[in-house]
Amino acid sequence: MLLSLAFLFLLGLALGQLCVRLHLPALVGYIAAGILLGPDVLGALQPDFLALSAELRRLALIVILLRAGLALDLGALKQVGRPAVLLCFVPACFEMVGCIVLAPPLLGLTRLEAALLGAVIAAVSPAVVVPRMLSLIDRGLGTSHSIPQMILAGSSVDDVFVLVMFSAFCSMLSGGGFSPLTLARVPVSIALGCAAGLVIGVLFVAFFRRMLLRVTAKLLVLLALCFLLMTLEDMSPIPFSGMLAVMVLGITILRRDAELAQAFSAKLGSIWVAAELILFALVGAAVDLAYVRMAGLAAIALVLGALVFRMAGVGVSVTGTALTPRERLFSMFAYSPKATVQAAIGGVPLAMGFACGHTVLTAAVLSILLTAPLGAFLIDHFAEKLLSKP
């Protein structure tokens, strides 16, 4: 495993820097390193290491969600209001509708199978979006209309909504049918996640105000609490969003002790350098090139066509706001990248034995390969051109 990590860091950093010199996001190089080192090309990563990839990706996801919470100013977010709420579910619904329309003629799926595919590829990637929105906040770009804060909040709930819909469609395909109670899981999951993050955040700040510990020790305790919240999501018999709980925990610390939150953000920024590389390299290593070659142009057309539907959903969400046309266009770009959720659930339909399993996995892989680099490039390249400083 040490050898696998050595290969991953050396090749990932080298290809990442090459992409930066070519004016591409570094994550493109990280994904390419994972593909090259993965089982389909060089096979240089040990099976034991690859077996841990899902947990390592989850660790990286916790880091970025906590960073997002520690930087998310609720006061600025309140100025946005309605669009932030609509971005939580409207773009994902548009993309699922796009898949229901496009997948049957392009890939020969039934409407229900197309809906399941839409739920897999509809989730926006916090791994791509969150670091870039934090960078925009630091640089003051788009903050006059709270665009980075709006996208940060919307993208976190977007994933919760999509994962619940994915579970519902899996149940329907398995013969379990559809129940209104399934939709009720969405608000319950969001409410319980927010409540847990708020309570733990308040207790954390109150306790550590009385404790003389180094910031690093406090951060270790905070990360341990985040691990427990994410684990609770798997173990809880009732709907519970661990991702939202982690983010609200960070927001609560920022609201009650801004100095401590700033110290945590600085430490997490250093950790993210390694976490980002591991996350996207392991996403690349999970890519099955045989399925990508088998899918051909039809699956590519589906992914890009569904992305157009998603951008239309973002446009509808920000209609009637004070955002300029340039800022609305940037919001559409910022909501396009996919990676982490697709890597996590893309293979589930195949493992469950669904007839559409191979097709869904292929579309998930292609959505990562196409939209993660494209979305990151659009955000990085057009941020200064489309957004202004206050």
XYZ file of C-alpha atoms in Angstrom:
390
model
C 0.000 0.000 0.000
C 2.910 2.338 0.649
C 4.147 1.604 -2.859
C 0.693 2.334 -4.269
C 0.578 5.668 -2.421
C 4.066 6.538 -3.685
C 3.052 5.871 -7.309
C -0.195 7.792 -6.813
C 1.446 10.907 -5.349
C 4.398 11.034 -7.769
C 2.467 10.462 -10.995
C -0.560 12.461 -9.795
C 1.496 15.526 -8.904
C 3.478 15.304 -12.151
C 0.391 15.045 -14.373
C -1.452 17.641 -12.272
C 1.318 20.192 -12.792
C 1.423 19.344 -16.511
C -2.300 20.080 -16.772
C -1.855 23.394 -14.911
C 0.810 24.401 -17.450
C -1.653 23.534 -20.224
C -4.287 25.761 -18.513
C -6.369 22.750 -17.465
C -7.518 21.927 -13.899
C -5.048 19.789 -11.949
C -7.789 17.243 -11.222
C -7.664 16.189 -14.897
C -4.102 15.029 -14.273
C -5.123 13.277 -11.061
C -7.888 11.335 -12.861
C -5.466 10.448 -15.672
C -2.920 9.186 -13.114
C -5.561 6.948 -11.560
C -6.554 5.527 -14.955
C -2.912 4.840 -15.893
C -2.093 3.207 -12.547
C -5.414 1.353 -12.338
C -6.142 -2.284 -13.205
C -7.059 -1.564 -16.841
C -3.657 -0.098 -17.838
C -0.534 -0.597 -15.676
C -2.108 -2.392 -12.720
C 0.362 -0.681 -10.375
C -2.069 -0.185 -7.491
C -2.304 -3.046 -5.019
C -5.705 -4.785 -4.623
C -5.660 -4.106 -0.859
C -5.255 -0.394 -1.565
C -8.050 -0.356 -4.175
C -10.321 -2.175 -1.711
C -10.029 0.857 0.583
C -10.747 3.370 -2.195
C -14.411 3.893 -1.238
C -13.458 4.752 2.363
C -10.580 7.003 1.265
C -12.916 8.875 -1.090
C -15.331 9.294 1.810
C -12.592 10.752 4.021
C -11.787 13.303 1.332
C -15.490 14.146 1.024
C -15.684 14.817 4.791
C -12.737 17.230 4.532
C -14.330 19.277 1.747
C -17.786 19.380 3.381
C -16.270 20.558 6.662
C -14.223 23.214 4.833
C -17.411 24.377 3.106
C -19.279 24.716 6.388
C -16.425 26.630 8.036
C -16.515 29.176 5.183
C -20.269 29.451 4.562
C -21.608 32.780 5.803
C -25.324 32.333 6.494
C -25.832 36.086 6.622
C -24.712 36.369 3.002
C -26.758 33.311 2.056
C -29.967 34.841 3.430
C -29.601 37.623 0.873
C -29.981 35.020 -1.900
C -33.102 33.332 -0.490
C -35.321 31.498 -2.977
C -32.669 30.563 -5.632
C -30.554 28.749 -3.021
C -33.572 26.596 -2.107
C -34.495 25.897 -5.743
C -30.930 24.866 -6.588
C -31.266 22.073 -4.016
C -33.597 20.048 -6.258
C -34.736 21.802 -9.478
C -31.554 21.195 -11.596
C -31.462 17.529 -10.515
C -35.146 17.099 -11.449
C -34.516 18.660 -14.852
C -31.579 16.302 -15.465
C -33.603 13.227 -14.462
C -36.377 14.325 -16.829
C -33.732 14.742 -19.537
C -32.590 11.165 -18.998
C -36.187 9.876 -19.092
C -36.623 11.638 -22.452
C -33.242 10.758 -24.014
C -32.214 7.360 -22.605
C -34.973 5.146 -24.140
C -34.238 6.133 -27.774
C -30.458 6.415 -27.312
C -29.721 3.433 -25.055
C -32.862 1.291 -25.292
C -33.812 1.608 -21.616
C -37.306 1.602 -20.141
C -38.629 4.808 -18.585
C -38.019 3.500 -15.062
C -34.471 2.390 -15.924
C -33.876 5.810 -17.477
C -35.073 7.473 -14.253
C -32.616 5.348 -12.254
C -29.804 6.337 -14.625
C -30.823 9.978 -14.218
C -30.634 9.686 -10.436
C -27.076 8.308 -10.730
C -25.697 11.041 -12.976
C -27.737 13.968 -11.623
C -25.717 14.705 -8.474
C -23.283 17.614 -8.637
C -19.775 16.906 -7.315
C -18.870 18.680 -4.052
C -15.261 17.541 -4.593
C -15.034 19.771 -7.679
C -17.405 22.567 -6.688
C -16.599 23.228 -3.019
C -12.858 24.050 -3.299
C -13.528 26.378 -6.218
C -16.357 28.209 -4.473
C -14.150 28.646 -1.390
C -11.459 30.103 -3.643
C -13.990 32.560 -5.119
C -15.036 33.642 -1.608
C -11.380 34.232 -0.670
C -10.878 36.306 -3.842
C -14.148 38.193 -3.425
C -15.507 37.113 -6.823
C -19.308 36.989 -7.073
C -19.767 37.718 -3.376
C -21.845 40.861 -3.959
C -24.739 38.582 -4.955
C -23.523 35.672 -2.754
C -23.099 33.382 -5.766
C -20.402 31.096 -4.257
C -22.410 30.750 -1.019
C -25.578 29.968 -2.984
C -23.857 27.236 -4.998
C -22.162 25.782 -1.897
C -25.472 25.412 -0.051
C -27.440 24.167 -3.049
C -24.897 21.543 -4.099
C -24.752 19.952 -0.638
C -28.532 19.407 -0.431
C -28.655 18.441 -4.131
C -26.669 15.292 -3.324
C -29.026 14.332 -0.481
C -32.070 14.738 -2.737
C -30.526 12.692 -5.556
C -29.427 9.853 -3.250
C -32.960 9.538 -1.832
C -34.439 9.445 -5.353
C -31.848 6.822 -6.334
C -32.987 4.630 -3.423
C -36.627 5.092 -4.471
C -35.981 4.058 -8.089
C -33.920 1.043 -6.968
C -36.841 -0.040 -4.798
C -39.270 0.317 -7.701
C -37.033 -1.693 -10.052
C -36.686 -4.396 -7.405
C -40.473 -4.756 -7.323
C -40.952 -2.837 -4.108
C -43.152 -0.213 -5.725
C -43.283 3.474 -4.871
C -44.654 4.961 -1.676
C -45.251 8.619 -0.739
C -43.253 7.812 2.383
C -40.196 7.513 0.135
C -40.424 11.201 -0.771
C -40.969 12.051 2.896
C -37.469 10.747 3.568
C -35.999 13.850 1.874
C -37.184 16.543 4.355
C -36.717 14.173 7.325
C -33.134 13.422 6.269
C -32.358 17.122 5.805
C -33.994 18.198 9.092
C -32.284 15.544 11.227
C -28.899 16.179 9.584
C -29.139 19.923 10.235
C -30.300 19.378 13.820
C -27.458 16.969 14.612
C -24.834 19.310 13.141
C -26.251 22.299 15.041
C -26.378 20.563 18.440
C -22.902 19.036 18.156
C -21.470 22.344 16.912
C -22.876 24.281 19.871
C -21.580 21.690 22.357
C -18.175 21.557 20.649
C -17.593 25.318 20.856
C -18.895 25.525 24.442
C -16.607 22.687 25.569
C -13.409 23.797 23.838
C -13.719 27.393 24.999
C -12.805 26.001 28.427
C -10.066 23.647 27.197
C -6.496 24.768 26.535
C -5.591 22.502 23.607
C -3.630 23.079 20.425
C -5.697 23.748 17.295
C -4.431 20.492 15.770
C -5.786 18.460 18.715
C -9.153 20.252 18.495
C -9.266 19.547 14.759
C -8.674 15.836 15.374
C -11.641 15.787 17.766
C -13.746 17.646 15.197
C -12.822 15.182 12.440
C -13.650 12.269 14.749
C -17.127 13.770 15.305
C -17.549 14.119 11.527
C -16.591 10.454 11.066
C -19.235 9.486 13.630
C -21.902 11.559 11.852
C -21.132 9.965 8.481
C -21.191 6.494 10.077
C -24.523 7.290 11.735
C -26.001 7.856 8.265
C -25.274 4.188 7.432
C -26.445 2.796 10.780
C -29.523 4.929 11.466
C -32.901 3.180 10.942
C -34.450 6.576 10.145
C -33.394 8.913 7.287
C -30.396 10.993 8.273
C -27.987 13.049 6.137
C -24.440 12.741 7.446
C -23.142 15.066 4.715
C -25.464 17.893 5.774
C -24.679 17.263 9.446
C -20.946 17.701 8.771
C -21.560 20.916 6.824
C -23.918 22.390 9.461
C -21.380 21.483 12.151
C -18.821 23.674 10.359
C -21.355 26.498 9.901
C -22.220 26.430 13.625
C -18.556 26.684 14.639
C -18.127 29.651 12.282
C -21.173 31.412 13.756
C -20.139 30.892 17.378
C -16.334 31.220 17.154
C -15.071 32.761 13.909
C -11.434 32.773 15.069
C -11.466 29.023 15.753
C -13.203 28.384 12.427
C -10.507 30.335 10.582
C -7.768 28.303 12.297
C -9.505 25.044 11.340
C -9.900 26.204 7.721
C -6.176 26.901 7.436
C -5.312 23.413 8.735
C -7.858 21.721 6.471
C -6.519 23.652 3.485
C -3.191 21.893 3.957
C -4.851 18.475 4.327
C -6.900 19.069 1.164
C -3.763 19.128 -1.033
C -3.301 15.392 -0.440
C -7.001 14.560 -0.097
C -7.867 16.055 -3.497
C -5.160 14.051 -5.250
C -6.193 10.773 -3.592
C -9.893 11.401 -4.261
C -9.660 12.007 -7.997
C -6.885 9.498 -8.633
C -9.026 6.785 -7.038
C -12.007 7.909 -9.115
C -9.817 7.416 -12.184
C -8.667 4.008 -10.952
C -12.326 2.929 -10.644
C -12.961 3.652 -14.332
C -13.576 0.494 -16.399
C -12.319 1.371 -19.873
C -14.011 -1.668 -21.425
C -17.450 -0.265 -20.578
C -16.456 3.168 -21.838
C -15.401 1.731 -25.213
C -18.575 -0.372 -25.384
C -20.904 2.573 -24.742
C -19.798 4.638 -27.711
C -21.310 7.889 -28.888
C -24.840 7.156 -27.659
C -23.854 7.294 -23.977
C -21.755 10.422 -24.573
C -24.738 12.079 -26.280
C -26.937 11.130 -23.314
C -24.556 12.601 -20.714
C -24.131 15.864 -22.637
C -27.837 16.095 -23.458
C -28.818 15.578 -19.820
C -26.280 18.271 -18.870
C -28.136 20.735 -21.109
C -31.343 19.921 -19.207
C -29.471 20.504 -15.934
C -28.220 23.918 -17.046
C -31.788 24.829 -18.004
C -32.848 23.859 -14.468
C -30.195 26.167 -13.011
C -31.444 28.934 -15.294
C -35.002 28.454 -14.030
C -33.776 28.469 -10.405
C -32.076 31.872 -10.723
C -34.831 33.504 -12.802
C -36.260 36.655 -11.261
C -33.159 37.409 -9.175
C -30.733 40.324 -9.162
C -28.095 38.182 -10.890
C -26.794 39.563 -14.179
C -26.890 37.384 -17.337
C -23.143 36.742 -16.905
C -23.619 35.593 -13.321
C -26.487 33.297 -14.337
C -24.284 31.747 -17.024
C -21.538 31.170 -14.464
C -24.038 29.503 -12.109
C -24.913 27.072 -14.912
C -21.215 26.280 -15.437
C -20.599 25.834 -11.703
C -23.412 23.283 -11.374
C -22.155 20.987 -14.145
C -19.278 18.829 -12.747
C -19.932 15.271 -11.557
C -17.519 12.863 -9.835
C -17.840 11.654 -6.246
C -21.468 10.492 -6.045
C -21.247 8.827 -9.466
C -18.110 6.963 -8.398
C -19.853 5.837 -5.208
C -23.197 4.582 -6.603
C -22.550 3.987 -10.315
C -21.915 0.274 -9.796
C -24.830 -0.361 -7.392
C -27.478 -1.220 -10.067
C -25.078 -3.758 -11.595
C -24.370 -5.282 -8.179
C -28.144 -5.542 -7.584
C -28.516 -7.521 -10.804
C -30.579 -5.002 -12.772
C -30.625 -5.486 -16.551
C -29.573 -1.867 -17.029
C -26.603 -2.221 -14.645
C -23.813 -2.151 -17.248
C -25.411 0.806 -19.053
C -25.840 2.801 -15.832
C -22.239 2.120 -14.785
C -20.940 3.192 -18.187
C -22.963 6.415 -18.132
C -21.692 7.145 -14.592
C -18.083 6.663 -15.704
C -18.554 8.850 -18.767
C -20.252 11.572 -16.723
C -17.120 11.701 -14.531
C -14.679 11.701 -17.452
C -16.627 14.350 -19.382
C -18.117 16.721 -16.815
C -15.537 16.804 -13.990
C -12.728 18.208 -16.172
C -15.162 20.310 -18.247
C -16.929 21.793 -15.222
C -13.663 22.531 -13.422
C -12.262 24.182 -16.556
C -15.377 26.346 -17.048
C -15.326 27.501 -13.411
C -11.588 28.249 -13.386
C -11.484 29.878 -16.817
C -14.641 32.012 -16.668
C -14.806 33.039 -12.993
C -12.917 36.308 -13.458
C -14.605 36.994 -16.796
C -18.198 36.477 -15.649
C -18.078 37.508 -11.974
C -17.191 40.855 -10.456
C -15.798 41.952 -7.113
C -17.987 44.096 -4.809
